[in-house]
């Protein structure tokens, strides 16, 4: 490369996408790839409104701020956030793979500033460990927990996109500290638009990445779990639902927050 010329931009394949109404398609992608990318779930007006609301948040003792601001369970601070718990296409997929009585275990708003450094390759929760070479052909491990990343910024390669290794939920183990690939596959950036949603299972190998721009990346995470998986509502023993938030919920949102019909153990 002649001196002074910028390095060529690396080429990344785009990930397949699915229409929000195609729940069979997104559920099949979750089985096969461990994730589904769903474009245009939010309008750009909704994206702008969410970003403004995140800018107005003030940290509670269990939040953290710095290069990355991380505000937990924002649904309990303002009914504004409730419609992002039961977004059509996303909640339908959650119910399809986690059961009709699934619930929300967390909802976190992020701002990743220009000095943000992404978390390395990891998985969030491994429901079952398998010996090498991983989950045997023909065996289907159910999804226990899953996360929806609602991107509130466009995601070019430079603005700290999430990376995923397609199929790595079948590794049946966590990545070792030194591992950067699985079965020869490198983590692939999730390049997409603001308003798009990445829905992924908890055992998928994924990572954050560094912010290499002078902009802030905005993200809303909604974590869903089977009814039997614990909700992670800080400050835990001192948790109280805001009555104004509960009063504003529709029946599906109430169930997602834990208002279940009576079952075993209740
Ligand atoms: O910044 C990101 O997109 C990655 C977030 C992540 O890996 C996680 O919350 O587990």
Short mmCIF file of C-alpha atoms and ligand atoms in Angstrom, two decimals:
data_model
loop_
_atom_site.label_atom_id
_atom_site.label_comp_id
_atom_site.label_asym_id
_atom_site.label_seq_id
_atom_site.Cartn_x
_atom_site.Cartn_y
_atom_site.Cartn_z
CA UNK A 1 0.00 0.00 0.00
CA UNK A 2 1.58 3.39 -0.97
CA UNK A 3 2.55 5.54 2.03
CA UNK A 4 -0.14 7.96 3.17
CA UNK A 5 -3.05 6.02 1.68
CA UNK A 6 -5.73 4.93 4.16
CA UNK A 7 -5.94 1.20 4.79
CA UNK A 8 -8.77 -0.38 2.78
CA UNK A 9 -11.96 -0.89 4.80
CA UNK A 10 -12.28 -4.56 5.73
CA UNK A 11 -15.15 -6.37 4.08
CA UNK A 12 -17.78 -7.99 6.28
CA UNK A 13 -20.63 -10.14 5.08
CA UNK A 14 -24.05 -8.86 6.09
CA UNK A 15 -26.01 -11.15 8.39
CA UNK A 16 -29.35 -12.52 7.16
CA UNK A 17 -32.42 -10.56 8.26
CA UNK A 18 -36.03 -11.54 8.98
CA UNK A 19 -39.30 -9.63 8.89
CA UNK A 20 -40.69 -9.07 12.42
CA UNK A 21 -43.87 -10.97 11.51
CA UNK A 22 -41.85 -14.02 10.39
CA UNK A 23 -41.71 -15.66 13.82
CA UNK A 24 -41.18 -19.12 12.30
CA UNK A 25 -38.18 -17.69 10.43
CA UNK A 26 -36.66 -15.93 13.44
CA UNK A 27 -37.24 -18.98 15.68
CA UNK A 28 -35.55 -21.23 13.08
CA UNK A 29 -32.62 -18.78 12.85
CA UNK A 30 -32.27 -18.89 16.63
CA UNK A 31 -32.02 -22.69 16.40
CA UNK A 32 -29.55 -22.69 13.53
CA UNK A 33 -27.42 -19.57 14.07
CA UNK A 34 -28.20 -18.71 17.71
CA UNK A 35 -29.52 -15.26 16.78
CA UNK A 36 -31.91 -13.44 14.46
CA UNK A 37 -31.49 -9.93 13.09
CA UNK A 38 -34.83 -8.12 12.66
CA UNK A 39 -34.69 -4.79 10.80
CA UNK A 40 -36.81 -1.68 11.37
CA UNK A 41 -38.52 -2.75 14.57
CA UNK A 42 -38.49 0.88 15.78
CA UNK A 43 -39.17 3.94 13.67
CA UNK A 44 -36.49 6.62 13.55
CA UNK A 45 -38.80 8.88 15.61
CA UNK A 46 -38.93 6.20 18.31
CA UNK A 47 -35.15 5.86 18.15
CA UNK A 48 -34.74 9.62 18.65
CA UNK A 49 -37.23 9.59 21.55
CA UNK A 50 -35.39 6.69 23.28
CA UNK A 51 -32.05 8.45 22.87
CA UNK A 52 -33.42 11.65 24.41
CA UNK A 53 -34.85 9.65 27.34
CA UNK A 54 -31.51 7.92 27.91
CA UNK A 55 -29.76 11.30 27.89
CA UNK A 56 -32.17 12.40 30.65
CA UNK A 57 -31.50 9.37 32.90
CA UNK A 58 -29.61 9.88 36.15
CA UNK A 59 -27.65 6.94 37.62
CA UNK A 60 -29.04 5.01 40.57
CA UNK A 61 -26.53 3.39 42.98
CA UNK A 62 -26.52 0.10 41.04
CA UNK A 63 -25.94 1.74 37.63
CA UNK A 64 -22.51 2.62 36.33
CA UNK A 65 -21.28 5.54 34.31
CA UNK A 66 -18.00 6.37 32.61
CA UNK A 67 -16.83 5.38 29.12
CA UNK A 68 -19.98 3.24 29.18
CA UNK A 69 -23.18 4.35 30.92
CA UNK A 70 -25.33 1.40 32.02
CA UNK A 71 -28.81 2.12 33.45
CA UNK A 72 -30.60 -0.96 34.76
CA UNK A 73 -34.31 -1.77 34.56
CA UNK A 74 -35.34 1.51 33.05
CA UNK A 75 -38.94 0.26 32.76
CA UNK A 76 -39.36 0.96 36.48
CA UNK A 77 -38.39 4.63 36.07
CA UNK A 78 -40.99 5.71 33.54
CA UNK A 79 -43.88 4.04 31.67
CA UNK A 80 -42.21 5.41 28.52
CA UNK A 81 -40.11 2.22 28.41
CA UNK A 82 -42.99 -0.28 28.68
CA UNK A 83 -43.75 -0.59 24.93
CA UNK A 84 -40.20 -1.82 24.39
CA UNK A 85 -40.91 -4.87 26.58
CA UNK A 86 -43.66 -6.23 24.32
CA UNK A 87 -42.62 -5.06 20.89
CA UNK A 88 -44.42 -7.15 18.21
CA UNK A 89 -42.03 -9.51 16.47
CA UNK A 90 -39.62 -9.43 19.43
CA UNK A 91 -41.96 -10.49 22.23
CA UNK A 92 -43.59 -12.99 19.85
CA UNK A 93 -40.21 -14.57 19.25
CA UNK A 94 -39.46 -14.57 22.99
CA UNK A 95 -42.75 -16.37 23.65
CA UNK A 96 -42.15 -18.81 20.78
CA UNK A 97 -38.77 -19.94 22.15
CA UNK A 98 -39.14 -19.37 25.92
CA UNK A 99 -42.78 -20.28 26.39
CA UNK A 100 -45.98 -18.27 26.53
CA UNK A 101 -45.40 -17.55 30.21
CA UNK A 102 -41.88 -16.15 29.71
CA UNK A 103 -40.96 -12.93 31.44
CA UNK A 104 -38.56 -10.03 31.32
CA UNK A 105 -35.52 -10.50 33.55
CA UNK A 106 -33.98 -7.08 32.85
CA UNK A 107 -34.01 -4.00 30.62
CA UNK A 108 -30.82 -1.95 30.37
CA UNK A 109 -30.10 1.32 28.56
CA UNK A 110 -26.53 1.93 27.40
CA UNK A 111 -24.48 4.82 26.13
CA UNK A 112 -21.07 3.81 24.80
CA UNK A 113 -18.92 6.92 24.49
CA UNK A 114 -15.87 7.39 22.23
CA UNK A 115 -13.56 5.81 24.86
CA UNK A 116 -15.83 2.72 25.26
CA UNK A 117 -13.96 -0.60 25.10
CA UNK A 118 -16.01 -3.63 24.19
CA UNK A 119 -16.30 -6.70 26.40
CA UNK A 120 -14.41 -9.71 24.97
CA UNK A 121 -15.79 -12.95 23.57
CA UNK A 122 -18.18 -14.57 26.07
CA UNK A 123 -21.59 -16.10 26.54
CA UNK A 124 -24.18 -14.85 29.02
CA UNK A 125 -25.53 -18.12 30.44
CA UNK A 126 -24.79 -21.75 29.61
CA UNK A 127 -27.74 -23.98 30.48
CA UNK A 128 -25.94 -27.25 29.78
CA UNK A 129 -22.29 -28.22 29.28
CA UNK A 130 -21.35 -30.75 26.59
CA UNK A 131 -18.00 -32.51 26.04
CA UNK A 132 -16.10 -31.77 22.81
CA UNK A 133 -17.09 -31.46 20.01
CA UNK A 134 -20.18 -29.82 21.51
CA UNK A 135 -23.91 -30.44 21.23
CA UNK A 136 -24.37 -33.69 19.27
CA UNK A 137 -26.12 -33.58 15.90
CA UNK A 138 -29.84 -34.13 16.34
CA UNK A 139 -29.91 -32.75 19.91
CA UNK A 140 -31.68 -29.42 20.41
CA UNK A 141 -30.85 -27.53 23.61
CA UNK A 142 -33.82 -25.33 24.57
CA UNK A 143 -33.36 -21.59 24.99
CA UNK A 144 -33.52 -20.57 28.66
CA UNK A 145 -32.56 -16.91 28.42
CA UNK A 146 -32.31 -14.55 25.47
CA UNK A 147 -31.54 -10.89 24.87
CA UNK A 148 -32.94 -8.37 22.42
CA UNK A 149 -30.46 -5.66 21.46
CA UNK A 150 -32.49 -2.71 20.27
CA UNK A 151 -29.95 -0.58 18.40
CA UNK A 152 -30.55 3.13 18.86
CA UNK A 153 -27.60 4.10 16.66
CA UNK A 154 -26.69 2.88 13.21
CA UNK A 155 -24.08 0.15 13.56
CA UNK A 156 -21.15 0.59 11.17
CA UNK A 157 -18.01 -1.42 11.99
CA UNK A 158 -16.42 1.59 13.78
CA UNK A 159 -19.28 2.34 16.23
CA UNK A 160 -18.74 -0.62 18.59
CA UNK A 161 -21.18 -3.10 17.04
CA UNK A 162 -21.95 -6.38 18.78
CA UNK A 163 -20.09 -9.35 17.24
CA UNK A 164 -21.50 -12.88 17.02
CA UNK A 165 -20.17 -16.30 15.96
CA UNK A 166 -23.02 -17.99 14.08
CA UNK A 167 -23.72 -21.50 15.39
CA UNK A 168 -21.47 -21.16 18.46
CA UNK A 169 -24.38 -21.85 20.83
CA UNK A 170 -23.72 -25.47 19.87
CA UNK A 171 -20.20 -25.35 21.38
CA UNK A 172 -21.76 -26.47 24.66
CA UNK A 173 -19.13 -24.56 26.63
CA UNK A 174 -17.80 -21.06 27.30
CA UNK A 175 -14.99 -19.65 25.14
CA UNK A 176 -11.61 -19.97 26.89
CA UNK A 177 -9.83 -16.70 27.68
CA UNK A 178 -7.42 -17.17 24.76
CA UNK A 179 -10.02 -18.21 22.17
CA UNK A 180 -10.92 -15.83 19.35
CA UNK A 181 -12.75 -18.24 17.00
CA UNK A 182 -15.02 -21.25 17.11
CA UNK A 183 -14.56 -23.99 14.52
CA UNK A 184 -12.57 -21.52 12.39
CA UNK A 185 -15.31 -18.91 12.47
CA UNK A 186 -14.40 -15.40 13.62
CA UNK A 187 -16.86 -13.14 15.44
CA UNK A 188 -18.83 -11.22 12.83
CA UNK A 189 -19.97 -7.62 13.43
CA UNK A 190 -23.70 -7.04 13.51
CA UNK A 191 -23.86 -4.20 10.97
CA UNK A 192 -27.33 -2.74 10.86
CA UNK A 193 -29.46 0.37 11.12
CA UNK A 194 -30.85 2.29 14.09
CA UNK A 195 -34.16 0.69 15.05
CA UNK A 196 -33.01 -2.84 14.14
CA UNK A 197 -33.07 -5.63 16.74
CA UNK A 198 -30.63 -8.49 17.31
CA UNK A 199 -32.30 -11.28 19.31
CA UNK A 200 -29.82 -13.89 20.58
CA UNK A 201 -29.77 -16.85 22.90
CA UNK A 202 -27.69 -16.70 26.09
CA UNK A 203 -25.32 -19.50 25.03
CA UNK A 204 -24.21 -17.75 21.81
CA UNK A 205 -20.55 -16.68 21.77
CA UNK A 206 -20.61 -12.92 21.27
CA UNK A 207 -18.65 -9.81 22.16
CA UNK A 208 -18.74 -6.05 22.23
CA UNK A 209 -16.18 -3.98 20.33
CA UNK A 210 -14.35 -0.70 20.69
CA UNK A 211 -15.82 2.64 19.76
CA UNK A 212 -13.48 4.00 17.08
CA UNK A 213 -15.52 7.15 16.37
CA UNK A 214 -16.15 10.47 18.09
CA UNK A 215 -19.84 9.55 18.54
CA UNK A 216 -21.82 7.85 21.28
CA UNK A 217 -23.57 4.57 20.57
CA UNK A 218 -27.03 4.11 22.14
CA UNK A 219 -28.44 0.67 22.92
CA UNK A 220 -31.45 -0.72 24.76
CA UNK A 221 -31.24 -4.34 25.95
CA UNK A 222 -34.27 -6.39 26.92
CA UNK A 223 -33.48 -9.72 28.58
CA UNK A 224 -36.15 -12.45 28.50
CA UNK A 225 -36.26 -15.72 30.41
CA UNK A 226 -38.39 -18.78 30.90
CA UNK A 227 -40.82 -18.29 33.75
CA UNK A 228 -38.58 -20.37 36.03
CA UNK A 229 -35.51 -18.18 35.40
CA UNK A 230 -35.03 -15.47 38.03
CA UNK A 231 -35.72 -11.84 37.29
CA UNK A 232 -32.68 -9.61 37.91
CA UNK A 233 -34.21 -6.51 39.37
CA UNK A 234 -31.61 -4.49 41.33
CA UNK A 235 -31.64 -3.67 44.22
CA UNK A 236 -33.05 -7.19 44.65
CA UNK A 237 -34.24 -7.51 48.29
CA UNK A 238 -35.17 -3.82 48.30
CA UNK A 239 -36.85 -3.97 44.86
CA UNK A 240 -40.21 -2.19 44.60
CA UNK A 241 -42.27 -1.76 41.46
CA UNK A 242 -43.27 1.84 40.85
CA UNK A 243 -47.11 1.77 41.21
CA UNK A 244 -47.43 4.34 38.39
CA UNK A 245 -45.57 1.97 36.07
CA UNK A 246 -47.76 -1.01 37.02
CA UNK A 247 -50.89 1.11 36.51
CA UNK A 248 -49.73 1.93 32.98
CA UNK A 249 -49.07 -1.71 31.96
CA UNK A 250 -51.24 -3.69 29.57
CA UNK A 251 -51.93 -7.34 30.61
CA UNK A 252 -49.05 -8.70 28.53
CA UNK A 253 -46.60 -6.21 30.03
CA UNK A 254 -47.83 -7.12 33.53
CA UNK A 255 -47.18 -10.79 32.81
CA UNK A 256 -43.75 -9.94 31.42
CA UNK A 257 -43.00 -8.16 34.68
CA UNK A 258 -44.00 -11.23 36.71
CA UNK A 259 -47.79 -11.30 37.08
CA UNK A 260 -48.15 -14.97 36.13
CA UNK A 261 -51.13 -17.27 36.41
CA UNK A 262 -50.62 -19.60 39.35
CA UNK A 263 -48.46 -22.63 38.57
CA UNK A 264 -46.09 -25.02 40.29
CA UNK A 265 -44.25 -23.46 43.27
CA UNK A 266 -46.62 -20.44 43.42
O1 LIG B 1 -21.89 -3.93 23.40
C1 LIG B 1 -22.42 -4.93 22.92
O2 LIG B 1 -23.08 -4.91 21.90
C2 LIG B 1 -22.20 -6.26 23.60
C3 LIG B 1 -22.94 -6.40 24.89
C4 LIG B 1 -22.73 -7.76 25.48
O3 LIG B 1 -21.96 -8.53 25.02
C5 LIG B 1 -23.46 -8.18 26.66
O4 LIG B 1 -24.18 -7.36 27.27
O5 LIG B 1 -23.36 -9.38 27.04
#
